[in-house]
Coordinates of C-alpha atoms in Angstrom, one line a residue:
Chain S
X1 CA 71.3 -5.3 37.6
X2 CA 74.7 -6.9 37.8
X3 CA 74.4 -9.2 34.9
X4 CA 77.0 -10.1 32.2
X5 CA 76.0 -12.0 29.1
X6 CA 78.9 -14.4 28.5
X7 CA 80.4 -14.1 25.0
X8 CA 78.6 -10.9 24.1
X9 CA 80.8 -8.1 22.8
X10 CA 78.4 -6.1 20.6
X11 CA 79.1 -4.1 17.5
X12 CA 79.4 -0.6 19.1
X13 CA 79.0 1.0 15.7
X14 CA 77.3 3.9 17.5
X15 CA 79.0 6.8 19.2
X16 CA 77.1 9.2 16.9
X17 CA 75.6 11.8 19.3
X18 CA 72.5 12.1 17.0
X19 CA 71.4 8.6 18.0
X20 CA 69.3 8.5 21.2
X21 CA 70.0 5.9 24.0
X22 CA 68.9 2.3 23.1
X23 CA 68.6 3.1 19.4
X24 CA 70.7 1.7 16.5
X25 CA 71.4 3.2 13.1
X26 CA 69.2 1.9 10.3
X27 CA 69.7 2.7 6.6
X28 CA 66.4 1.2 5.3
X29 CA 63.1 2.7 6.2
X30 CA 61.1 0.0 8.1
X31 CA 57.4 0.3 8.5
X32 CA 55.3 -0.1 11.7
X33 CA 51.5 -0.3 11.3
X34 CA 48.6 -2.1 13.0
X35 CA 46.7 -3.1 9.9
X36 CA 46.7 -3.1 6.1
X37 CA 47.8 0.0 4.2
X38 CA 44.7 2.1 3.5
X39 CA 44.4 3.3 -0.1
X40 CA 43.7 7.1 0.1
X41 CA 43.5 9.0 -3.2
X42 CA 44.7 12.6 -3.2
X43 CA 41.4 13.8 -4.5
X44 CA 39.7 12.1 -1.6
X45 CA 42.2 13.2 1.1
X46 CA 41.0 15.7 3.6
X47 CA 42.2 17.0 6.9
X48 CA 39.6 17.9 9.5
X49 CA 40.6 20.2 12.3
X50 CA 38.2 20.3 15.3
X51 CA 38.4 22.8 18.1
X52 CA 37.4 22.3 21.8
X53 CA 34.3 24.3 21.2
X54 CA 33.1 21.9 18.5
X55 CA 34.0 24.3 15.6
X56 CA 35.8 22.6 12.7
X57 CA 37.4 23.3 9.4
X58 CA 38.3 20.9 6.6
X59 CA 41.3 21.2 4.3
X60 CA 41.4 19.5 0.9
X61 CA 44.6 18.4 -0.9
X62 CA 44.4 21.6 -2.9
X63 CA 43.9 23.7 0.2
X64 CA 46.9 22.1 1.8
X65 CA 49.0 22.9 -1.3
X66 CA 48.1 26.6 -1.2
X67 CA 50.0 26.9 2.1
X68 CA 53.7 27.5 2.3
X69 CA 55.8 24.4 1.8
X70 CA 58.9 23.8 3.9
X71 CA 61.8 21.4 3.3
X72 CA 62.7 19.5 6.5
X73 CA 65.9 17.6 7.1
X74 CA 65.7 15.6 10.3
X75 CA 66.6 12.4 12.1
X76 CA 63.8 10.0 13.0
X77 CA 63.5 7.5 15.8
X78 CA 61.2 4.5 15.9
X79 CA 60.2 2.9 19.3
X80 CA 61.2 -0.4 17.8
X81 CA 64.8 0.9 18.2
X82 CA 65.9 2.0 14.8
X83 CA 67.0 5.5 14.0
X84 CA 67.5 7.0 10.6
X85 CA 69.6 10.1 10.1
X86 CA 69.3 13.0 7.7
X87 CA 66.0 12.1 6.2
X88 CA 64.5 14.8 4.0
X89 CA 60.8 15.7 3.8
X90 CA 58.6 18.3 2.4
X91 CA 55.5 19.5 4.1
X92 CA 53.4 22.2 5.6
X93 CA 53.9 23.5 9.1
X94 CA 51.1 22.4 11.4
X95 CA 50.9 26.0 12.7
X96 CA 49.9 27.1 9.2
X97 CA 47.4 24.3 8.9
X98 CA 45.7 25.2 12.2
X99 CA 45.5 28.9 11.0
X100 CA 44.1 27.9 7.6
X101 CA 41.4 25.7 9.2
X102 CA 40.1 28.7 11.0
X103 CA 39.7 26.9 14.3
X104 CA 40.8 28.6 17.5
X105 CA 43.2 26.9 19.8
X106 CA 41.9 28.6 23.0
X107 CA 41.4 26.2 25.8
X108 CA 43.2 23.4 24.0
X109 CA 46.1 21.6 25.7
X110 CA 46.4 18.4 23.7
X111 CA 45.6 17.0 20.3
X112 CA 44.2 13.6 19.3
X113 CA 45.5 12.9 15.8
X114 CA 43.2 10.8 13.6
X115 CA 44.2 8.7 10.6
X116 CA 42.5 6.8 7.9
X117 CA 42.1 3.2 9.1
X118 CA 41.1 4.3 12.5
X119 CA 44.5 4.8 14.1
X120 CA 44.8 7.6 16.6
X121 CA 47.7 9.1 18.6
X122 CA 47.8 11.9 21.2
X123 CA 50.3 14.6 22.0
X124 CA 50.5 18.0 23.7
X125 CA 49.4 20.8 21.4
X126 CA 52.7 22.6 22.1
X127 CA 54.6 19.8 20.4
X128 CA 52.7 20.5 17.2
X129 CA 53.6 24.2 17.3
X130 CA 56.7 26.3 17.0
X131 CA 58.0 24.9 13.8
X132 CA 58.5 21.3 15.1
X133 CA 55.7 19.5 13.3
X134 CA 54.5 19.2 9.7
X135 CA 51.9 17.6 7.5
X136 CA 54.3 15.9 5.1
X137 CA 53.6 14.9 1.6
X138 CA 57.0 14.2 0.2
X139 CA 59.9 12.0 1.3
X140 CA 63.4 12.1 -0.3
X141 CA 62.1 14.1 -3.2
X142 CA 59.2 11.9 -4.2
X143 CA 55.5 11.7 -3.3
X144 CA 55.1 9.9 0.1
X145 CA 54.5 6.2 -0.6
X146 CA 51.3 4.6 0.8
X147 CA 53.1 2.3 3.1
X148 CA 54.9 5.3 4.6
X149 CA 51.7 7.2 5.1
X150 CA 51.0 8.7 1.8
X151 CA 49.4 10.8 0.5
X152 CA 50.0 12.7 3.8
X153 CA 51.3 12.0 7.2
X154 CA 52.1 13.9 10.4
X155 CA 55.8 14.5 10.9
X156 CA 56.8 15.2 14.6
X157 CA 60.4 14.0 14.5
X158 CA 61.3 15.0 18.1
X159 CA 59.1 12.3 19.4
X160 CA 59.1 8.5 18.7
X161 CA 57.9 8.0 15.2
X162 CA 54.5 6.3 16.1
X163 CA 53.4 9.9 17.0
X164 CA 53.9 10.9 13.3
X165 CA 50.6 9.4 12.3
X166 CA 50.5 8.0 8.7
X167 CA 47.5 8.7 6.5
X168 CA 46.6 11.6 8.7
X169 CA 42.9 12.6 8.5
X170 CA 42.2 14.8 11.5
X171 CA 43.6 17.0 14.3
X172 CA 41.1 17.0 17.2
X173 CA 42.0 19.7 19.8
X174 CA 41.3 18.7 23.4
X175 CA 41.0 20.5 26.7
X176 CA 42.5 17.5 28.4
X177 CA 44.7 14.7 27.3
X178 CA 43.2 11.4 26.0
X179 CA 45.3 8.4 25.0
X180 CA 45.5 7.3 21.4
X181 CA 45.7 3.8 19.9
X182 CA 49.2 2.6 20.9
X183 CA 49.0 4.8 24.1
X184 CA 46.1 2.6 25.2
X185 CA 48.1 -0.5 24.4
X186 CA 51.1 0.0 26.7
X187 CA 53.1 2.6 24.8
X188 CA 54.3 5.8 26.5
X189 CA 52.0 8.8 26.7
X190 CA 54.6 11.3 25.4
X191 CA 57.4 9.3 23.8
X192 CA 60.6 11.4 24.0
X193 CA 63.4 9.3 22.5
X194 CA 66.1 11.1 24.4
X195 CA 64.5 10.0 27.7
X196 CA 63.7 6.5 26.3
X197 CA 60.0 6.9 26.9
X198 CA 59.0 3.7 25.1
X199 CA 56.4 2.0 27.3
X200 CA 54.0 3.1 30.0
X201 CA 55.8 4.3 33.1
X202 CA 59.2 4.7 31.4
Chain L
X1 CA 47.0 6.1 52.6
X2 CA 48.1 6.7 49.1
X3 CA 45.6 6.1 46.4
X4 CA 47.1 3.4 44.2
X5 CA 45.2 4.2 41.1
X6 CA 46.2 7.9 41.0
X7 CA 50.0 7.2 41.1
X8 CA 51.9 7.4 37.9
X9 CA 52.4 4.0 36.3
X10 CA 55.6 2.1 37.2
X11 CA 58.0 1.2 34.4
X12 CA 58.0 -2.4 33.3
X13 CA 60.8 -4.2 35.2
X14 CA 63.7 -6.0 33.6
X15 CA 63.7 -9.7 34.5
X16 CA 66.9 -11.8 34.7
X17 CA 66.7 -14.7 32.3
X18 CA 68.8 -17.9 32.0
X19 CA 69.2 -19.9 28.8
X20 CA 67.8 -23.3 29.6
X21 CA 68.1 -24.9 26.1
X22 CA 68.6 -23.8 22.5
X23 CA 68.5 -25.5 19.1
X24 CA 68.5 -24.7 15.4
X25 CA 65.2 -24.7 13.6
X26 CA 66.8 -24.0 10.2
X27 CA 70.3 -23.1 9.3
X28 CA 69.7 -19.4 10.4
X29 CA 66.9 -19.5 12.9
X30 CA 67.3 -20.7 16.4
X31 CA 65.0 -21.4 19.3
X32 CA 66.1 -20.2 22.7
X33 CA 64.3 -21.4 25.8
X34 CA 64.5 -18.9 28.7
X35 CA 63.9 -19.6 32.4
X36 CA 62.6 -16.2 33.7
X37 CA 61.9 -16.2 37.5
X38 CA 59.0 -13.8 38.2
X39 CA 57.9 -13.5 34.6
X40 CA 54.1 -12.9 34.7
X41 CA 53.3 -14.6 31.3
X42 CA 52.1 -13.0 28.1
X43 CA 49.4 -13.2 25.5
X44 CA 50.0 -15.2 22.3
X45 CA 51.4 -12.8 19.6
X46 CA 53.2 -10.4 22.0
X47 CA 56.9 -9.7 22.0
X48 CA 59.6 -8.9 24.5
X49 CA 62.7 -6.7 24.7
X50 CA 65.9 -8.7 25.1
X51 CA 69.0 -6.9 26.6
X52 CA 72.5 -8.3 26.4
X53 CA 75.3 -6.8 28.6
X54 CA 79.0 -7.1 27.7
X55 CA 81.5 -7.4 30.6
X56 CA 82.4 -3.7 30.4
X57 CA 78.7 -2.8 30.8
X58 CA 77.9 -2.1 27.2
X59 CA 74.4 -3.1 26.3
X60 CA 72.3 -3.8 23.2
X61 CA 68.5 -4.3 23.2
X62 CA 66.2 -5.7 20.5
X63 CA 62.6 -6.8 20.3
X64 CA 61.6 -10.5 19.6
X65 CA 58.3 -12.2 19.3
X66 CA 57.5 -14.9 21.8
X67 CA 57.1 -18.3 20.2
X68 CA 55.7 -20.2 23.2
X69 CA 52.1 -20.4 24.5
X70 CA 51.7 -18.1 27.5
X71 CA 53.1 -19.4 30.8
X72 CA 54.6 -17.9 33.9
X73 CA 58.3 -18.1 34.5
X74 CA 59.3 -19.3 31.1
X75 CA 59.6 -17.9 27.6
X76 CA 60.6 -19.4 24.2
X77 CA 62.0 -17.2 21.5
X78 CA 62.8 -18.1 17.9
X79 CA 65.3 -15.7 16.4
X80 CA 66.2 -15.3 12.7
X81 CA 69.9 -14.4 12.2
X82 CA 70.5 -10.9 10.8
X83 CA 74.1 -11.2 9.7
X84 CA 75.0 -7.6 10.2
X85 CA 73.0 -7.4 13.4
X86 CA 74.0 -7.0 17.0
X87 CA 71.8 -9.2 19.2
X88 CA 70.6 -12.0 16.8
X89 CA 74.2 -13.2 16.0
X90 CA 74.7 -13.9 19.8
X91 CA 71.3 -15.6 20.2
X92 CA 71.7 -17.7 17.1
X93 CA 75.4 -18.4 17.2
X94 CA 76.6 -18.1 20.8
X95 CA 73.9 -18.6 23.4
X96 CA 74.1 -21.8 25.4
X97 CA 72.7 -23.3 28.5
X98 CA 73.4 -21.3 31.6
X99 CA 74.0 -18.0 29.9
X100 CA 72.3 -14.9 31.4
X101 CA 70.5 -12.0 29.8
X102 CA 67.5 -9.8 30.6
X103 CA 64.0 -9.5 29.2
X104 CA 61.3 -6.9 29.6
X105 CA 57.6 -7.0 28.6
X106 CA 55.3 -8.3 27.4
X107 CA 54.8 -5.7 24.7
X108 CA 52.1 -5.3 22.2
X109 CA 48.4 -5.1 23.0
X110 CA 47.0 -5.4 19.5
X111 CA 48.7 -8.3 17.7
X112 CA 47.5 -10.9 20.1
X113 CA 45.0 -13.7 20.4
X114 CA 43.3 -15.4 23.3
X115 CA 40.7 -18.1 23.5
X116 CA 38.0 -15.6 24.6
X117 CA 37.9 -14.3 21.0
X118 CA 35.1 -16.3 19.3
X119 CA 35.9 -15.7 15.7
X120 CA 37.7 -18.1 13.4
X121 CA 41.3 -17.2 12.8
X122 CA 43.3 -16.9 9.6
X123 CA 47.1 -16.7 10.2
X124 CA 49.3 -15.5 7.3
X125 CA 53.1 -16.0 7.9
X126 CA 56.0 -14.9 5.7
X127 CA 59.4 -16.4 6.8
X128 CA 60.2 -16.0 10.5
X129 CA 56.9 -14.1 10.7
X130 CA 55.5 -17.4 11.7
X131 CA 56.9 -17.0 15.3
X132 CA 54.1 -15.0 17.0
X133 CA 51.5 -17.0 15.0
X134 CA 53.0 -20.2 16.3
X135 CA 52.4 -18.9 19.8
X136 CA 48.7 -18.6 18.9
X137 CA 48.6 -22.1 17.4
X138 CA 50.3 -23.6 20.4
X139 CA 48.1 -21.7 22.8
X140 CA 45.0 -22.9 20.9
X141 CA 46.1 -26.5 21.2
X142 CA 47.2 -26.2 24.9
X143 CA 43.8 -24.8 26.0
X144 CA 41.8 -27.0 23.7
X145 CA 40.1 -24.1 21.9
X146 CA 37.8 -25.0 19.0
X147 CA 37.8 -21.9 16.9
X148 CA 38.8 -22.9 13.3
X149 CA 42.5 -21.9 12.7
X150 CA 43.9 -21.7 9.2
X151 CA 47.7 -21.0 8.9
X152 CA 49.1 -20.1 5.5
X153 CA 52.9 -20.1 5.8
X154 CA 55.1 -18.8 3.0
X155 CA 58.8 -19.8 3.2
X156 CA 61.6 -19.8 0.6
X157 CA 62.0 -23.6 0.4
X158 CA 60.9 -26.6 2.6
X159 CA 64.4 -26.2 4.3
X160 CA 63.4 -22.7 5.5
X161 CA 60.2 -23.9 7.3
X162 CA 60.5 -23.3 11.0
X163 CA 58.6 -25.8 13.3
X164 CA 58.1 -28.1 10.4
X165 CA 57.6 -31.4 12.3
X166 CA 55.5 -29.8 15.1
X167 CA 53.2 -28.2 12.4
X168 CA 52.7 -31.6 10.7
X169 CA 51.9 -33.2 14.0
X170 CA 49.6 -30.4 15.2
X171 CA 47.7 -30.3 11.9
X172 CA 47.1 -34.0 12.3
X173 CA 46.1 -34.0 16.0
X174 CA 44.3 -30.7 16.5
X175 CA 40.8 -30.7 15.1
X176 CA 40.0 -27.5 13.2
X177 CA 43.6 -26.6 12.5
X178 CA 44.7 -26.4 8.9
X179 CA 48.2 -25.6 7.8
X180 CA 49.1 -24.7 4.2
X181 CA 52.7 -24.3 3.2
X182 CA 53.8 -22.5 0.1
X183 CA 57.3 -21.9 -1.2
X184 CA 58.6 -18.9 -3.0
X185 CA 61.9 -20.3 -4.4
X186 CA 61.5 -24.0 -4.7
X187 CA 59.1 -26.6 -3.4
X188 CA 58.9 -30.4 -3.3
X189 CA 58.7 -32.5 -6.5
X190 CA 55.0 -33.4 -6.1
X191 CA 53.8 -29.9 -5.2
X192 CA 50.8 -28.8 -7.2
X193 CA 51.7 -25.1 -6.8
X194 CA 54.5 -23.5 -8.8
X195 CA 57.0 -21.8 -6.4
X196 CA 56.5 -18.1 -6.3
X197 CA 55.4 -15.2 -4.2
X198 CA 52.0 -15.0 -2.6
X199 CA 49.1 -15.1 -5.1
X200 CA 45.4 -14.4 -4.6
X201 CA 44.4 -18.1 -4.7
X202 CA 46.9 -18.8 -1.8
X203 CA 44.7 -17.0 0.7
X204 CA 41.1 -18.1 1.6
X205 CA 38.3 -15.6 0.9
X206 CA 36.2 -14.3 3.8
X207 CA 33.3 -16.7 2.8
X208 CA 35.5 -19.7 3.1
X209 CA 35.0 -19.4 6.9
X210 CA 31.8 -20.1 8.9
X211 CA 32.0 -16.5 10.1
X212 CA 34.4 -13.6 9.1
X213 CA 37.7 -14.5 10.7
X214 CA 40.1 -12.2 12.5
X215 CA 43.3 -12.2 10.4
X216 CA 46.9 -12.0 11.7
X217 CA 49.6 -11.2 9.1
X218 CA 53.3 -11.2 10.1
X219 CA 56.3 -11.1 7.9
X220 CA 58.7 -8.8 6.0
X221 CA 57.1 -5.5 5.0
X222 CA 56.7 -6.4 1.3
X223 CA 55.0 -9.6 2.2
X224 CA 52.6 -7.9 4.6
X225 CA 51.8 -5.3 2.0
X226 CA 51.0 -8.0 -0.6
X227 CA 49.0 -10.1 1.8
X228 CA 47.0 -7.1 3.0
X229 CA 46.0 -6.1 -0.5
X230 CA 45.0 -9.7 -1.4
X231 CA 42.9 -10.1 1.8
X232 CA 41.0 -7.0 1.1
X233 CA 40.3 -8.1 -2.5
X234 CA 39.1 -11.4 -1.0
X235 CA 36.4 -9.7 1.0
X236 CA 38.1 -9.4 4.4
X237 CA 37.3 -6.3 6.3
X238 CA 40.4 -4.1 6.9
X239 CA 39.4 -3.7 10.5
X240 CA 39.7 -7.5 11.0
X241 CA 43.2 -7.6 9.7
X242 CA 46.0 -7.1 12.2
X243 CA 49.5 -6.8 10.9
X244 CA 53.0 -7.0 12.3
X245 CA 56.0 -6.3 10.1
X246 CA 59.6 -6.8 10.7
X247 CA 62.0 -4.4 9.3
X248 CA 65.4 -5.6 10.3
X249 CA 65.3 -6.3 14.1
X250 CA 68.9 -7.2 14.3

């Protein structure tokens, strides 16, 4: 559209190739959530993994911490347009979580991620595998704060950050895709920040 | 014939918008009225993406809540200045009648209210978090809805209250609308409440309403955290509390 906004110059602070189109650099860590922060104690926290055949396995906080822990340094991108560079996390590879839960992934193409408070988000199973997704329990060297999803959140930094469900409570494997909470409310099915997939149809 | 429902969804279009009017609400918050031909309307509480384009094609986009009651072809935004921001300094300091920009939306299917919702409503605003809640108050008045509405609005001082005269007028003329203002830094000489951040007694308990209300909380993250904790302590169900936070949307 041939439109020029009179008097607008912009700050053009960008130019960093790590910042996807339409995003701006943020030094704080803003929060996006639909409701009040749920209080989830570590001793009550569990992660339920459910297969397409109805089989399921449950990991406790202690079970999770028996799995190999990885340090992750990554950029994160929120659909509300801020990006934060070089954030550091500690967590367990989702691949290891799936194996520990003892639930087969045969026949599964997608995952509906569940969280305390009722939030859900969906993504292809492949995006949770191959060392690209973690169950994160630490941020910048400290326990993950409740408003950032503590005690544990999903971390899938290659997609917009709403896919990285806070207060994660379950991974439900699906034989076909099913939209989650924000995905039913006009946000994009997949959410690739490099293709600016913010809203339905982008 | 193609089957419409099986086609992939189309992206939301950008609409050309023209600034029709603009005025300061406080020293750092400005209301901008946009004439948007083709705009389909929105739901009270939703937001829009605003895109500005420099003469060399450079663009910047930010998200802002809509302040006006839903209507086709017209949108009113109220924007709080973020000094180090990119879009808000133009909207607050530069925009004038006749200027052109683009908008896209409406966005946000959760933090919204319409008159079909039968429950009483509790609105909790921190600072410029009042903007999407004002759209709900205005919509309620415009359609003559009778659900009880209670707005609790926390601002730094009386000088920081956005829509101050309109809120006084609406509270007097709209039956069932109650507006409580509270100040964090300094109030008026005859205020019964000491200035300070949100306290439990500032928010009504669930049984203060004829039926459990749906609650909308909007403000800075720390404010929303505090309000959410108090509301749950006051008996409100977490599933009835809808929140919207602004980190810096500059």
